[in-house]
C-alpha cells in the first residue's frame, strides 16, 4: 500500500527541502523554561479531564488515568468463598508472573541462587513488550562516560522526580548487564576493532546505546528464553505455564504474599500456586489505550500486575504519567501505532511538517518531542491527513543515507525496512508518516533497590514497577531496567524464600477489598485484571475508536479507524 495521491504533494515538499535542511542543520534545542511550558500545554499527561482521583486503596486521593483507575478499583475475578486453598497445584520457592526480559532475568537469577521457580506466562513463554524493543540498551561503558554521568541523564530525563537510589542502581549495574547478556549469547553490534557499536539518543549526553541492529529486544529475549529452556531441559528447577496468567495474589495469615491463583485462558480452570516469594513482571498497560491512543504494546499489556499488587495493599508511584513515543506509525493503518524506533532519528532522520519544515530537534527527550508534534498538528495545523482520518508528520528517513552514506538504513534498520516494505513503502527513498503513540508506563509498583515492595514476599521488576524513570524515560533505559531490576528481583526473591516461614493461606485481602468497593459505591467498576483487550464485535472497542461513516481501502477495520487527536 504506497502513499495515496492525497499525500503525495506533501511528500514532494519533504523531498524538495532536503538540500536546504542539510545546509541549515538541525533546529536548536528548546530552552528548559519553554520546554516545560510546551509539555504542560500539549502532552496528554496534562489533560486533567482524562484523570480522576482514586477512591480506595493505598493511593486513595492520587490521580490516575480514567482507564487505569477503573481497573485498579475493579472487582476480583474470583469469589474467595468458593476457592479451596487446601488444594495446592504447585508448591515452589519463587513464582514469577510474566516472562518478558524482567521475568526471564528474575527466573534465571532466582534459580542460580538455589530457588525452584515457576513462571506464569499469559501468552507463550517470552511473548512480551521486550521483543518489540528496537533501538538498544544503554550502558555507561565508554572511556568518556561513567555511572555518574548516566545517572544525571536518567534524573534529568525524569524531571528529577525519580527515586535517586533506583536511578543510581540502574546506572551502576548497566555495564554488567551488557556483559551478562553477551555471555548468554546476545550478538551486540560491534566495530571492526570488536568494541561495542554505540549510538546516542534523546536526552543522553553520551553514546551508550548498545544495539542488535533494530531488533535488540528480540535478540535479548531470544537468549533469555533459550537459557530458561535449556536449564529446564537439563533438570534444573525451572518450570513454566503458558496461557495461564495470574488473576489474584495469595497472602498468608502473617500478611506475607504466599503465591497466586492462575487461570487457564482456554479451559478457564484455576490453578493454585503456593510460593514463598512472588515476582511481578507483567509489563505495561498499552492495551488499555489511554485517551484512545494506539499503542506499540503487545496484546498482553493490560496493567494486570498493577491491579494484583494494588489489591494486596501495595502502593504505586507516578501513576499519572505515561510515555507517548514520538514516532508511532500513522500510515499505513494496518500498523497504526506500531513503533518506529528512535534509532531512526539517532541515525539522522528529521521530523518535518506537511511543508517539509523542521520544527523541533529530532533528539529532544520523548515527552518534549511528542508535545512538539501535537502542537504542530493541533495548534499550527501543519499535519498530514490520511484517508482514514488520522494525521501525522513526516519522519524523513532518507536523510540517514544522505548523511551517513548509502546502505546505512538497510544495515542499521533492517526490521524497519521490512516493516514498511510489506506495504510498498521504501523508507530508504520515502519518508515515514508518524505521530505519538502510547508506549510506556513511567510509574508503577513501589520498589526498593533490591526490587522488593512494601508487601513482604512481593517483588517487582521491569515496566510494572515505578520510580526508576521519574516522569519520563530515556531511550534504551527500559531494556536496561529489565535486566538490572529483573536480576536484582531474582536474587532477592531467592534469598527471601530461603528465610521465610509461610503461614496459613488466605484470601482475606480480597474480601476486604470487596467490602471497600461496596462502601465506596464502586460495584459497577469492571472486573479486573483485564487479561486481554477486547476488540471484537463492539461498537467502540476502545475509547476513540469511532466510525468514519464510509468504507475505505486504507482502513483495516472496515469503516472504522482509531482517531487520537
XYZ file of C-alpha atoms in Angstrom:
565
model
C 0.000 0.000 0.000
C 2.023 3.001 -1.230
C 1.143 6.508 -0.103
C -2.139 7.686 -1.667
C -2.305 10.594 -4.092
C -3.706 12.896 -1.389
C -0.390 12.638 0.492
C 1.956 12.859 -2.481
C 2.096 16.667 -2.686
C 3.279 16.945 0.911
C 5.761 14.120 0.339
C 7.250 16.068 -2.602
C 7.673 19.112 -0.324
C 9.741 16.925 2.000
C 11.952 15.759 -0.873
C 12.431 19.288 -2.224
C 13.533 20.747 1.129
C 16.245 18.171 1.856
C 19.177 20.097 0.440
C 18.109 23.264 2.247
C 17.697 21.421 5.544
C 21.054 19.717 5.111
C 22.728 23.083 4.645
C 20.864 24.736 7.516
C 21.385 21.985 10.079
C 19.141 20.907 12.928
C 16.986 23.287 14.977
C 18.324 24.462 18.320
C 17.365 22.574 21.455
C 14.346 24.017 23.238
C 15.321 26.016 26.378
C 14.213 24.464 29.659
C 11.541 27.022 30.530
C 9.992 26.866 27.052
C 10.234 23.065 27.112
C 8.304 22.815 30.362
C 5.573 25.120 29.054
C 5.312 23.111 25.832
C 4.888 19.820 27.680
C 2.372 21.302 30.116
C 0.197 22.578 27.277
C 0.311 19.699 24.797
C 1.362 16.454 26.455
C -1.555 14.048 27.136
C -0.463 13.702 30.788
C -1.648 17.272 31.351
C -5.228 16.765 30.121
C -6.725 16.802 33.600
C -10.174 15.776 32.395
C -8.657 12.409 31.406
C -7.692 11.621 35.015
C -9.532 11.097 38.267
C -8.606 10.558 41.885
C -8.533 7.013 43.180
C -11.284 6.469 45.738
C -9.989 3.388 47.543
C -6.699 1.596 48.111
C -3.224 2.693 49.233
C -3.128 5.550 46.686
C -6.532 6.954 47.602
C -6.675 10.594 46.501
C -3.923 10.278 43.889
C -4.697 10.910 40.199
C -4.660 8.124 37.620
C -5.835 7.851 34.006
C -9.545 7.072 33.798
C -8.880 3.700 32.174
C -6.379 2.636 34.826
C -8.391 3.991 37.748
C -11.333 1.808 36.704
C -9.126 -1.288 36.567
C -7.372 -0.568 39.862
C -10.740 -0.198 41.579
C -12.296 -3.185 39.825
C -13.723 -6.251 41.466
C -11.870 -9.560 41.638
C -12.368 -12.309 39.082
C -12.774 -14.812 41.907
C -15.256 -15.482 44.700
C -12.941 -16.043 47.689
C -15.567 -18.123 49.498
C -15.541 -20.671 46.686
C -11.765 -21.186 46.474
C -10.326 -24.201 48.288
C -6.824 -23.159 49.299
C -6.034 -26.618 50.658
C -5.836 -27.964 47.107
C -2.422 -26.720 46.027
C -1.397 -27.479 42.435
C 2.180 -26.134 42.579
C 4.409 -25.523 45.593
C 7.578 -23.584 44.735
C 10.106 -21.169 46.179
C 9.558 -18.364 43.675
C 6.619 -17.647 41.367
C 7.429 -15.245 38.522
C 4.337 -13.646 36.973
C 5.204 -12.625 33.423
C 8.095 -13.671 31.231
C 9.490 -10.820 29.233
C 13.017 -9.600 29.848
C 12.453 -8.778 33.530
C 10.608 -12.002 34.341
C 13.152 -14.051 32.438
C 16.097 -12.405 34.184
C 14.422 -12.862 37.571
C 13.847 -16.526 36.805
C 17.472 -17.177 35.893
C 18.907 -15.370 38.913
C 16.445 -16.936 41.333
C 17.354 -20.404 40.035
C 21.082 -19.636 40.208
C 20.589 -18.692 43.855
C 19.047 -22.019 44.754
C 15.317 -21.419 44.297
C 12.786 -23.573 42.496
C 10.937 -21.314 40.045
C 7.577 -21.439 38.287
C 6.760 -18.923 35.561
C 3.184 -17.840 34.882
C 3.012 -16.609 31.276
C -0.185 -15.052 29.946
C 0.725 -15.941 26.369
C 3.667 -18.012 25.119
C 6.923 -18.038 27.023
C 8.657 -14.781 26.119
C 5.689 -13.060 24.469
C 6.175 -9.552 25.845
C 6.919 -5.933 25.027
C 10.602 -6.873 25.256
C 10.585 -8.494 21.828
C 9.308 -5.259 20.299
C 12.135 -3.137 21.745
C 14.213 -1.947 18.825
C 16.738 0.802 19.457
C 19.033 -0.702 22.075
C 20.091 -0.846 25.712
C 22.014 1.930 27.451
C 25.184 1.204 29.430
C 27.901 3.618 30.533
C 30.956 1.608 29.494
C 32.912 4.061 27.321
C 36.029 5.890 28.469
C 34.280 9.284 28.375
C 31.250 8.012 30.281
C 30.558 6.952 33.872
C 27.699 5.847 36.145
C 27.587 9.409 37.498
C 27.016 10.894 34.039
C 24.456 8.213 33.165
C 22.715 8.868 36.497
C 22.418 12.589 35.741
C 20.901 11.814 32.336
C 18.365 9.445 33.946
C 17.405 12.032 36.560
C 17.217 14.884 34.082
C 15.095 12.882 31.672
C 12.720 12.032 34.522
C 12.368 15.707 35.562
C 14.294 14.953 38.776
C 11.381 13.173 40.467
C 12.952 9.727 40.048
C 13.776 7.776 43.201
C 17.524 8.600 43.340
C 18.582 5.210 44.724
C 16.812 3.396 41.879
C 18.338 5.649 39.214
C 21.750 5.068 40.790
C 21.281 1.293 40.696
C 20.220 1.456 37.040
C 23.362 3.364 36.059
C 25.811 1.387 38.198
C 24.577 -2.026 37.054
C 24.426 -1.139 33.367
C 27.882 -2.306 32.182
C 27.496 -5.644 33.971
C 24.036 -6.136 32.445
C 25.522 -5.798 28.953
C 28.313 -8.271 29.742
C 25.825 -10.728 31.271
C 23.647 -10.642 28.176
C 26.667 -11.136 25.936
C 27.730 -14.163 27.985
C 24.253 -15.603 27.439
C 24.695 -15.146 23.694
C 23.464 -11.711 22.667
C 25.198 -10.634 19.454
C 25.805 -6.946 20.077
C 26.696 -4.762 17.127
C 30.471 -4.300 17.094
C 33.017 -2.035 15.449
C 35.886 -3.539 13.376
C 38.121 -3.458 16.474
C 35.490 -5.542 18.363
C 34.423 -2.647 20.574
C 30.718 -2.030 21.001
C 28.967 -0.065 18.262
C 27.161 2.590 20.305
C 24.885 5.461 19.349
C 23.329 8.318 21.285
C 19.646 9.058 21.844
C 17.222 11.710 23.004
C 18.237 13.070 26.411
C 21.535 11.140 26.517
C 24.763 13.133 26.804
C 26.999 10.248 25.723
C 26.955 7.471 23.156
C 25.924 4.434 25.197
C 23.214 2.713 23.155
C 24.130 -0.953 22.630
C 22.121 -2.479 19.808
C 21.460 -5.537 17.701
C 20.527 -3.711 14.521
C 16.911 -2.591 15.194
C 15.659 -5.803 16.804
C 17.578 -5.542 20.071
C 14.778 -6.703 22.356
C 14.057 -9.701 20.148
C 17.699 -10.766 20.371
C 17.793 -10.232 24.131
C 14.609 -12.245 24.578
C 15.957 -14.991 22.316
C 18.855 -15.752 24.628
C 16.814 -15.353 27.823
C 14.162 -17.759 26.571
C 16.756 -20.235 25.310
C 18.583 -20.181 28.642
C 15.350 -20.847 30.560
C 14.507 -23.778 28.309
C 17.997 -25.236 28.384
C 18.181 -25.123 32.170
C 14.750 -26.729 32.468
C 15.623 -29.489 29.999
C 18.830 -30.185 31.935
C 16.734 -30.915 35.010
C 17.252 -27.647 36.858
C 14.408 -26.242 38.945
C 12.576 -24.096 36.380
C 9.085 -24.760 35.030
C 6.533 -22.623 33.237
C 2.852 -22.458 32.362
C 1.798 -20.825 29.101
C -1.545 -19.105 28.508
C -2.086 -19.149 32.270
C -1.937 -15.639 33.787
C -2.350 -14.711 37.435
C -5.723 -13.301 38.458
C -5.158 -12.865 42.204
C -2.310 -12.954 44.699
C -2.449 -15.244 47.722
C -1.499 -13.974 51.178
C -0.883 -15.808 54.428
C -2.207 -15.037 57.880
C 1.046 -13.187 58.677
C 0.442 -10.593 55.945
C 3.019 -12.071 53.556
C 2.495 -12.758 49.863
C 2.313 -16.537 49.505
C 1.553 -17.330 45.864
C -1.178 -16.671 43.336
C -4.255 -18.007 41.610
C -3.775 -18.577 37.886
C -6.392 -19.186 35.213
C -6.066 -21.254 32.052
C -7.222 -18.990 29.220
C -8.640 -21.920 27.232
C -10.259 -24.152 29.858
C -10.934 -21.389 32.465
C -9.637 -23.831 35.095
C -7.946 -22.185 38.060
C -4.542 -23.227 39.414
C -3.407 -22.630 42.998
C 0.300 -21.853 43.348
C 1.882 -21.582 46.774
C 5.178 -19.701 46.636
C 7.483 -18.304 49.290
C 8.163 -15.274 47.081
C 6.380 -13.729 44.090
C 7.965 -11.541 41.417
C 5.546 -9.434 39.382
C 6.966 -8.768 35.929
C 3.800 -8.200 33.923
C 4.957 -5.243 31.838
C 2.886 -2.239 30.821
C -0.614 -1.025 30.099
C -0.629 -0.002 26.418
C -3.594 -2.182 25.516
C -5.830 -0.112 27.774
C -5.499 2.564 25.032
C -5.340 5.515 27.396
C -7.130 8.545 25.902
C -7.837 6.461 22.805
C -4.204 6.369 21.675
C -2.980 3.444 19.611
C -0.042 1.613 21.163
C 3.260 -0.069 20.488
C 2.480 -2.685 23.139
C 1.770 -6.397 22.689
C -1.689 -7.821 23.385
C -0.919 -8.831 26.957
C -0.038 -5.318 28.173
C -3.158 -4.647 30.249
C -1.819 -3.434 33.642
C -2.517 -6.782 35.351
C 0.427 -6.570 37.742
C -0.635 -3.147 38.988
C -4.109 -4.483 39.764
C -2.800 -7.527 41.643
C -0.314 -5.543 43.720
C -2.711 -2.694 44.460
C -5.452 -5.042 45.639
C -2.942 -6.664 48.015
C -2.206 -3.259 49.542
C 0.952 -2.298 47.668
C 1.294 1.420 46.845
C 2.006 2.726 43.347
C 4.023 5.744 42.259
C 3.752 8.250 39.372
C 0.559 6.709 38.042
C -0.400 9.984 36.349
C 2.399 9.820 33.799
C 2.683 7.758 30.629
C 5.174 7.892 27.803
C 3.902 8.594 24.320
C 6.623 7.653 21.877
C 7.078 10.485 19.373
C 7.212 8.187 16.372
C 4.421 5.682 16.104
C 3.324 4.717 12.612
C 0.418 6.878 11.389
C 0.271 5.198 7.972
C -0.478 2.606 6.706
C -3.398 1.905 9.083
C -2.583 -1.808 9.305
C 0.342 -0.872 11.562
C -1.218 2.172 13.208
C 0.660 2.965 16.407
C 3.472 0.479 15.764
C 6.868 1.611 16.984
C 9.214 3.444 14.652
C 12.372 3.210 16.714
C 14.125 6.326 17.988
C 17.218 4.891 16.373
C 15.853 6.233 13.074
C 16.266 9.765 14.447
C 19.539 8.921 16.162
C 20.962 7.960 12.764
C 19.911 11.252 11.181
C 16.237 11.216 10.180
C 14.454 14.530 10.699
C 10.909 15.308 11.859
C 9.235 17.720 9.414
C 5.731 19.066 8.876
C 3.497 18.990 5.798
C 5.638 21.734 4.194
C 8.908 19.884 4.751
C 9.949 22.258 7.547
C 11.782 21.171 10.686
C 10.054 22.398 13.828
C 11.864 20.509 16.603
C 15.273 18.970 17.191
C 14.847 15.250 16.453
C 16.558 14.158 19.676
C 14.699 16.085 22.340
C 13.547 13.961 25.283
C 10.489 11.955 24.332
C 7.866 13.974 26.204
C 9.190 17.176 24.629
C 9.373 15.689 21.146
C 5.851 14.255 21.360
C 4.456 17.547 22.691
C 6.035 19.500 19.832
C 4.420 17.125 17.343
C 0.989 17.513 18.932
C 1.390 21.292 18.807
C 2.411 21.198 15.150
C -0.729 19.260 14.235
C -3.355 20.639 16.618
C -2.386 24.298 17.058
C -0.439 25.081 13.900
C -2.400 22.854 11.511
C 0.763 21.551 9.859
C -0.008 17.840 9.974
C -0.564 15.487 7.051
C -4.083 13.945 6.927
C -4.567 10.333 5.866
C -7.545 8.706 4.103
C -8.721 7.162 7.406
C -8.905 10.459 9.264
C -5.588 10.250 11.100
C -2.995 12.984 10.966
C 0.758 12.695 11.142
C 4.114 14.280 10.448
C 6.950 13.150 8.240
C 9.987 11.354 9.618
C 12.402 11.914 6.770
C 14.310 8.629 6.862
C 16.182 9.022 3.521
C 18.252 11.728 5.241
C 20.092 8.897 7.019
C 21.691 7.617 3.821
C 22.305 11.190 2.656
C 24.210 11.985 5.863
C 25.881 8.629 6.586
C 26.251 7.033 3.192
C 24.094 4.800 1.031
C 23.312 1.464 2.635
C 23.227 2.753 6.213
C 19.442 2.342 6.520
C 19.436 -1.247 5.319
C 22.394 -2.114 7.529
C 21.209 -0.411 10.715
C 17.416 -0.697 10.350
C 16.581 -3.978 8.604
C 13.405 -4.524 10.650
C 12.093 -1.053 9.764
C 12.862 -1.619 6.087
C 10.898 -4.873 6.155
C 8.014 -3.492 8.216
C 7.236 -0.737 5.725
C 8.342 -2.716 2.679
C 5.381 -5.049 3.269
C 3.196 -2.093 2.248
C 5.341 -0.991 -0.706
C 6.862 1.917 1.205
C 10.634 2.105 0.725
C 11.990 4.048 3.699
C 15.376 4.382 2.000
C 13.671 6.639 -0.548
C 10.409 7.763 1.096
C 9.683 9.391 4.461
C 7.582 7.703 7.168
C 4.344 9.222 8.469
C 4.375 9.238 12.283
C 2.518 10.546 15.327
C 2.888 9.926 19.078
C 1.720 6.511 20.279
C 1.147 5.111 23.778
C 4.414 3.373 24.540
C 5.462 3.056 28.168
C 4.192 3.198 31.732
C 6.528 5.589 33.575
C 5.107 4.827 37.008
C 4.130 1.593 38.713
C 4.660 -0.545 41.785
C 6.794 0.983 44.538
C 10.083 -0.898 44.954
C 13.374 -0.641 46.843
C 16.799 -1.134 45.253
C 16.542 -4.925 45.671
C 13.191 -4.840 43.808
C 11.268 -5.688 46.977
C 7.940 -3.949 47.605
C 6.388 -2.776 50.885
C 4.427 -6.064 50.976
C 6.583 -8.875 52.455
C 7.402 -11.551 49.899
C 6.379 -9.452 46.889
C 8.927 -8.195 44.353
C 8.504 -6.305 41.069
C 10.728 -5.705 38.060
C 10.532 -4.121 34.647
C 7.865 -1.809 33.306
C 5.346 -2.681 36.033
C 7.498 -1.029 38.722
C 7.868 2.709 39.137
C 10.243 5.332 40.461
C 13.235 4.426 38.298
C 12.469 6.785 35.411
C 10.528 9.557 37.124
C 8.036 11.223 34.810
C 9.787 10.399 31.538
C 12.032 7.540 30.457
C 15.002 7.914 28.122
C 15.643 5.675 25.144
C 17.354 2.393 25.988
C 16.751 2.616 29.734
C 13.658 0.402 29.577
C 15.502 -2.702 28.410
C 18.284 -1.850 30.847
C 15.674 -1.684 33.632
C 14.547 -5.224 32.739
C 17.946 -6.749 33.339
C 19.052 -4.578 36.253
C 15.937 -4.966 38.378
C 14.947 -8.345 36.970
C 18.244 -9.789 38.173
C 18.001 -7.948 41.497
C 14.455 -9.254 41.983
C 15.527 -12.823 41.282
C 18.399 -12.703 43.769
C 16.327 -11.044 46.480
C 13.333 -13.357 45.977
C 15.554 -16.460 46.274
C 17.128 -15.081 49.446
C 13.707 -14.318 50.929
C 12.436 -17.791 50.018
C 15.281 -19.404 51.987
C 14.416 -17.499 55.158
C 10.628 -17.062 55.211
C 8.144 -19.281 57.048
C 4.736 -19.147 55.418
C 1.565 -19.237 57.466
C -1.931 -20.349 56.514
C -3.018 -19.299 53.005
C -5.810 -16.739 52.873
C -7.802 -14.513 50.529
C -8.880 -12.154 53.285
C -7.374 -9.234 51.381
C -9.819 -9.861 48.533
C -12.792 -9.982 50.901
C -11.600 -6.727 52.473
C -11.238 -5.191 49.010
C -14.772 -6.202 48.049
C -16.122 -4.573 51.202
C -14.273 -1.358 50.330
C -15.714 -1.412 46.809
C -19.230 -1.716 48.201
C -18.741 1.016 50.790
C -17.393 3.382 48.109
C -20.266 2.633 45.711
C -17.935 1.145 43.092
C -19.851 -2.067 42.351
C -20.181 -1.056 38.685
C -16.433 -0.969 38.082
C -15.151 -3.598 35.613
C -13.842 -6.948 36.760
C -10.044 -6.885 36.799
C -7.330 -7.708 35.898
C -8.356 -7.208 32.270
C -6.044 -10.012 30.957
C -6.666 -9.263 27.259
C -8.173 -6.369 25.291
C -11.495 -6.962 23.565
C -11.665 -5.554 20.058
C -14.328 -7.893 18.667
C -17.972 -7.136 17.925
C -18.163 -3.871 19.781
C -19.400 -0.555 18.544
C -16.402 1.164 20.153
C -13.786 -1.436 21.113
C -11.520 1.190 22.681
C -12.032 4.849 23.583
C -11.518 6.936 20.454
C -12.403 4.060 18.118
C -15.046 5.858 16.075
C -16.985 5.080 12.883
C -15.899 7.090 9.866
C -19.151 6.581 8.007
C -17.632 5.038 4.910
C -15.577 2.045 3.900
C -12.016 2.876 2.925
C -9.456 0.609 1.256
C -6.953 2.042 3.718
C -8.969 1.078 6.801
C -8.175 -2.343 8.290
C -11.386 -2.361 10.329
C -13.890 -1.839 7.506
C -15.500 1.518 8.206
C -13.712 2.282 11.477
C -10.331 3.638 12.452
C -8.657 4.885 15.587
C -8.573 8.651 15.977
C -6.499 10.018 18.767
C -6.166 13.785 18.367
